[in-house]
Short mmCIF file of C-alpha atoms in Angstrom, two decimals:
data_model
loop_
_atom_site.label_atom_id
_atom_site.label_comp_id
_atom_site.label_asym_id
_atom_site.label_seq_id
_atom_site.Cartn_x
_atom_site.Cartn_y
_atom_site.Cartn_z
CA LEU A 1 -6.53 7.93 -8.09
CA ALA A 2 -9.23 10.28 -6.82
CA ALA A 3 -11.82 8.00 -8.44
CA VAL A 4 -10.74 5.06 -6.25
CA GLY A 5 -12.76 5.02 -3.06
CA GLU A 6 -11.20 4.14 0.26
CA ASP A 7 -13.50 1.13 0.32
CA GLN A 8 -11.23 -0.22 -2.44
CA MET A 9 -8.07 0.18 -0.31
CA VAL A 10 -6.51 -1.44 2.74
CA ILE A 11 -5.91 1.40 5.20
CA PHE A 12 -3.67 1.65 8.24
CA GLY A 13 -4.07 4.78 10.30
CA PRO A 14 -6.47 6.90 12.25
CA ASP A 15 -9.42 8.62 10.60
CA ASP A 16 -8.07 11.96 11.82
CA ALA A 17 -4.55 11.57 10.40
CA LYS A 18 -2.78 14.81 9.49
CA HIS A 19 -1.48 13.33 6.26
CA THR A 20 -2.48 10.52 3.94
CA VAL A 21 -0.32 8.67 1.44
CA THR A 22 -1.32 5.99 -1.01
CA VAL A 23 1.20 3.20 -1.47
CA PHE A 24 1.24 0.84 -4.41
CA THR A 25 2.57 -2.35 -2.84
CA ASP A 26 3.63 -5.87 -3.74
CA ILE A 27 3.29 -8.42 -0.96
CA ASP A 28 6.57 -10.10 -1.95
CA CYS A 29 8.63 -6.90 -2.28
CA GLY A 30 11.34 -6.63 0.39
CA TYR A 31 11.17 -2.85 0.70
CA CYS A 32 7.36 -3.00 0.82
CA ARG A 33 7.69 -5.39 3.73
CA LYS A 34 10.17 -3.05 5.42
CA LEU A 35 7.76 -0.12 5.01
CA HIS A 36 4.91 -2.20 6.44
CA ARG A 37 6.97 -3.29 9.47
CA GLU A 38 7.19 0.44 10.26
CA ILE A 39 3.46 1.15 9.83
CA ALA A 40 3.13 2.16 13.50
CA ASP A 41 5.92 4.74 12.96
CA PHE A 42 4.00 6.21 10.02
CA ASN A 43 0.81 6.36 12.05
CA ASN A 44 2.68 7.91 15.01
CA GLU A 45 3.97 10.61 12.63
CA GLY A 46 0.34 11.41 11.76
CA ILE A 47 0.47 9.62 8.40
CA SER A 48 -2.32 7.29 7.31
CA VAL A 49 -1.22 4.69 4.74
CA ARG A 50 -3.71 3.59 2.09
CA TYR A 51 -2.54 0.51 0.21
CA LEU A 52 -3.29 -0.38 -3.39
CA PHE A 53 -2.00 -3.65 -4.78
CA PHE A 54 0.65 -3.67 -7.50
CA PRO A 55 1.89 -7.24 -8.02
CA ARG A 56 5.07 -6.51 -9.97
CA ALA A 57 4.95 -9.83 -11.83
CA GLY A 58 1.49 -9.03 -13.17
CA VAL A 59 -1.99 -10.42 -12.82
CA ASN A 60 -1.10 -14.05 -13.46
CA SER A 61 1.45 -14.32 -10.68
CA GLU A 62 1.84 -15.72 -7.20
CA SER A 63 2.00 -12.17 -5.80
CA TYR A 64 -1.29 -11.38 -7.50
CA ASP A 65 -2.89 -14.49 -5.98
CA LYS A 66 -1.64 -13.47 -2.53
CA ALA A 67 -3.09 -9.98 -2.98
CA VAL A 68 -6.46 -11.47 -3.94
CA SER A 69 -6.38 -13.74 -0.89
CA VAL A 70 -5.66 -10.74 1.34
CA TRP A 71 -8.48 -8.75 -0.26
CA CYS A 72 -10.93 -11.62 0.11
CA SER A 73 -10.09 -12.32 3.76
CA ASP A 74 -12.45 -11.33 6.54
CA ASP A 75 -9.81 -9.04 8.11
CA ARG A 76 -7.75 -7.42 5.34
CA GLU A 77 -5.44 -5.51 7.67
CA THR A 78 -4.45 -8.63 9.60
CA ALA A 79 -4.16 -10.70 6.43
CA LEU A 80 -1.93 -8.09 4.78
CA THR A 81 0.32 -7.94 7.82
CA LEU A 82 0.58 -11.73 7.90
CA ALA A 83 1.37 -11.89 4.17
CA LYS A 84 4.01 -9.17 4.45
CA ASN A 85 5.60 -11.08 7.33
CA GLY A 86 5.92 -14.07 5.01
CA ASP A 87 3.17 -16.01 6.77
CA GLU A 88 0.61 -18.04 4.91
CA VAL A 89 -2.74 -16.42 4.21
CA GLU A 90 -5.62 -18.75 3.45
CA PRO A 91 -6.07 -18.83 -0.34
CA LYS A 92 -9.36 -17.20 -1.27
CA THR A 93 -11.02 -15.69 -4.28
CA CYS A 94 -13.83 -13.20 -4.57
CA GLU A 95 -14.75 -10.15 -6.58
CA ASN A 96 -11.77 -7.85 -6.02
CA PRO A 97 -10.05 -4.69 -7.33
CA VAL A 98 -6.50 -6.09 -7.57
CA SER A 99 -6.18 -6.13 -11.37
CA ASP A 100 -7.77 -2.66 -11.59
CA GLN A 101 -5.29 -1.36 -9.00
CA TYR A 102 -2.42 -2.89 -10.94
CA LYS A 103 -3.66 -1.22 -14.15
CA LEU A 104 -4.07 2.10 -12.34
CA GLY A 105 -0.52 1.86 -11.06
CA ARG A 106 0.77 1.35 -14.59
CA GLU A 107 -1.31 4.32 -15.80
CA VAL A 108 0.12 6.68 -13.17
CA GLY A 109 3.70 5.60 -13.80
CA VAL A 110 4.41 2.98 -11.15
CA SER A 111 7.31 0.84 -12.31
CA GLY A 112 8.40 -0.63 -8.98
CA THR A 113 7.30 -0.94 -5.41
CA PRO A 114 6.76 0.56 -3.01
CA ALA A 115 5.53 3.61 -4.89
CA ILE A 116 4.24 6.33 -2.58
CA MET A 117 1.74 8.86 -3.87
CA LEU A 118 1.38 12.06 -1.89
CA GLU A 119 -1.91 13.92 -1.53
CA SER A 120 -0.56 16.38 -4.12
CA GLY A 121 -0.35 13.57 -6.68
CA GLU A 122 3.45 13.46 -6.61
CA LEU A 123 4.70 9.88 -7.02
CA LEU A 124 7.76 8.91 -4.99
CA PRO A 125 9.46 5.66 -5.98
CA GLY A 126 10.93 3.41 -3.33
CA TYR A 127 10.99 3.03 0.42
CA ILE A 128 11.09 6.15 2.59
CA PRO A 129 11.25 5.97 6.42
CA ALA A 130 8.37 7.61 8.32
CA ASP A 131 10.31 10.59 9.66
CA LYS A 132 11.75 11.40 6.24
CA LEU A 133 8.38 10.98 4.55
CA LYS A 134 6.80 13.40 7.00
CA ALA A 135 9.45 15.98 6.03
CA VAL A 136 8.82 15.34 2.33
CA ILE A 137 5.07 15.77 2.84
CA ARG A 138 5.58 18.99 4.78
CA LYS A 139 7.85 20.37 2.06
CA ALA A 140 5.37 19.38 -0.70
CA LYS A 141 2.55 21.15 1.13
CA GLN A 142 4.63 24.32 1.41
CA GLY A 143 5.03 24.34 -2.33
#
């Protein structure tokens, strides 16, 4: 994961966030959508969220195509929010990292979404509310 630059991610949060998590996400995943609806809560808790795409149905799926369209849009953050709200994102294609992100997710043990990776490298499966995630991060940093 350290080899993936932030220029290859869709990021929500301030540059000076106290904590950063990386979330493998599927646009069509219900719990991923729930997590994204609470993105302001994460940011308010001092947590920056870096998204990597993990279309659970694989690279030849509708979710994959949606992820590519988001990546190829002029405003990725807005496009991702629209897609996660179930709104239509203009279909686009371009050179993109979606299949590489999917492969990386498989390599690090992602089997479902959302999958939240802490700065320590610990992988947490499933949805976690912002206040609980902040407590988990604090505990992980304490050792």
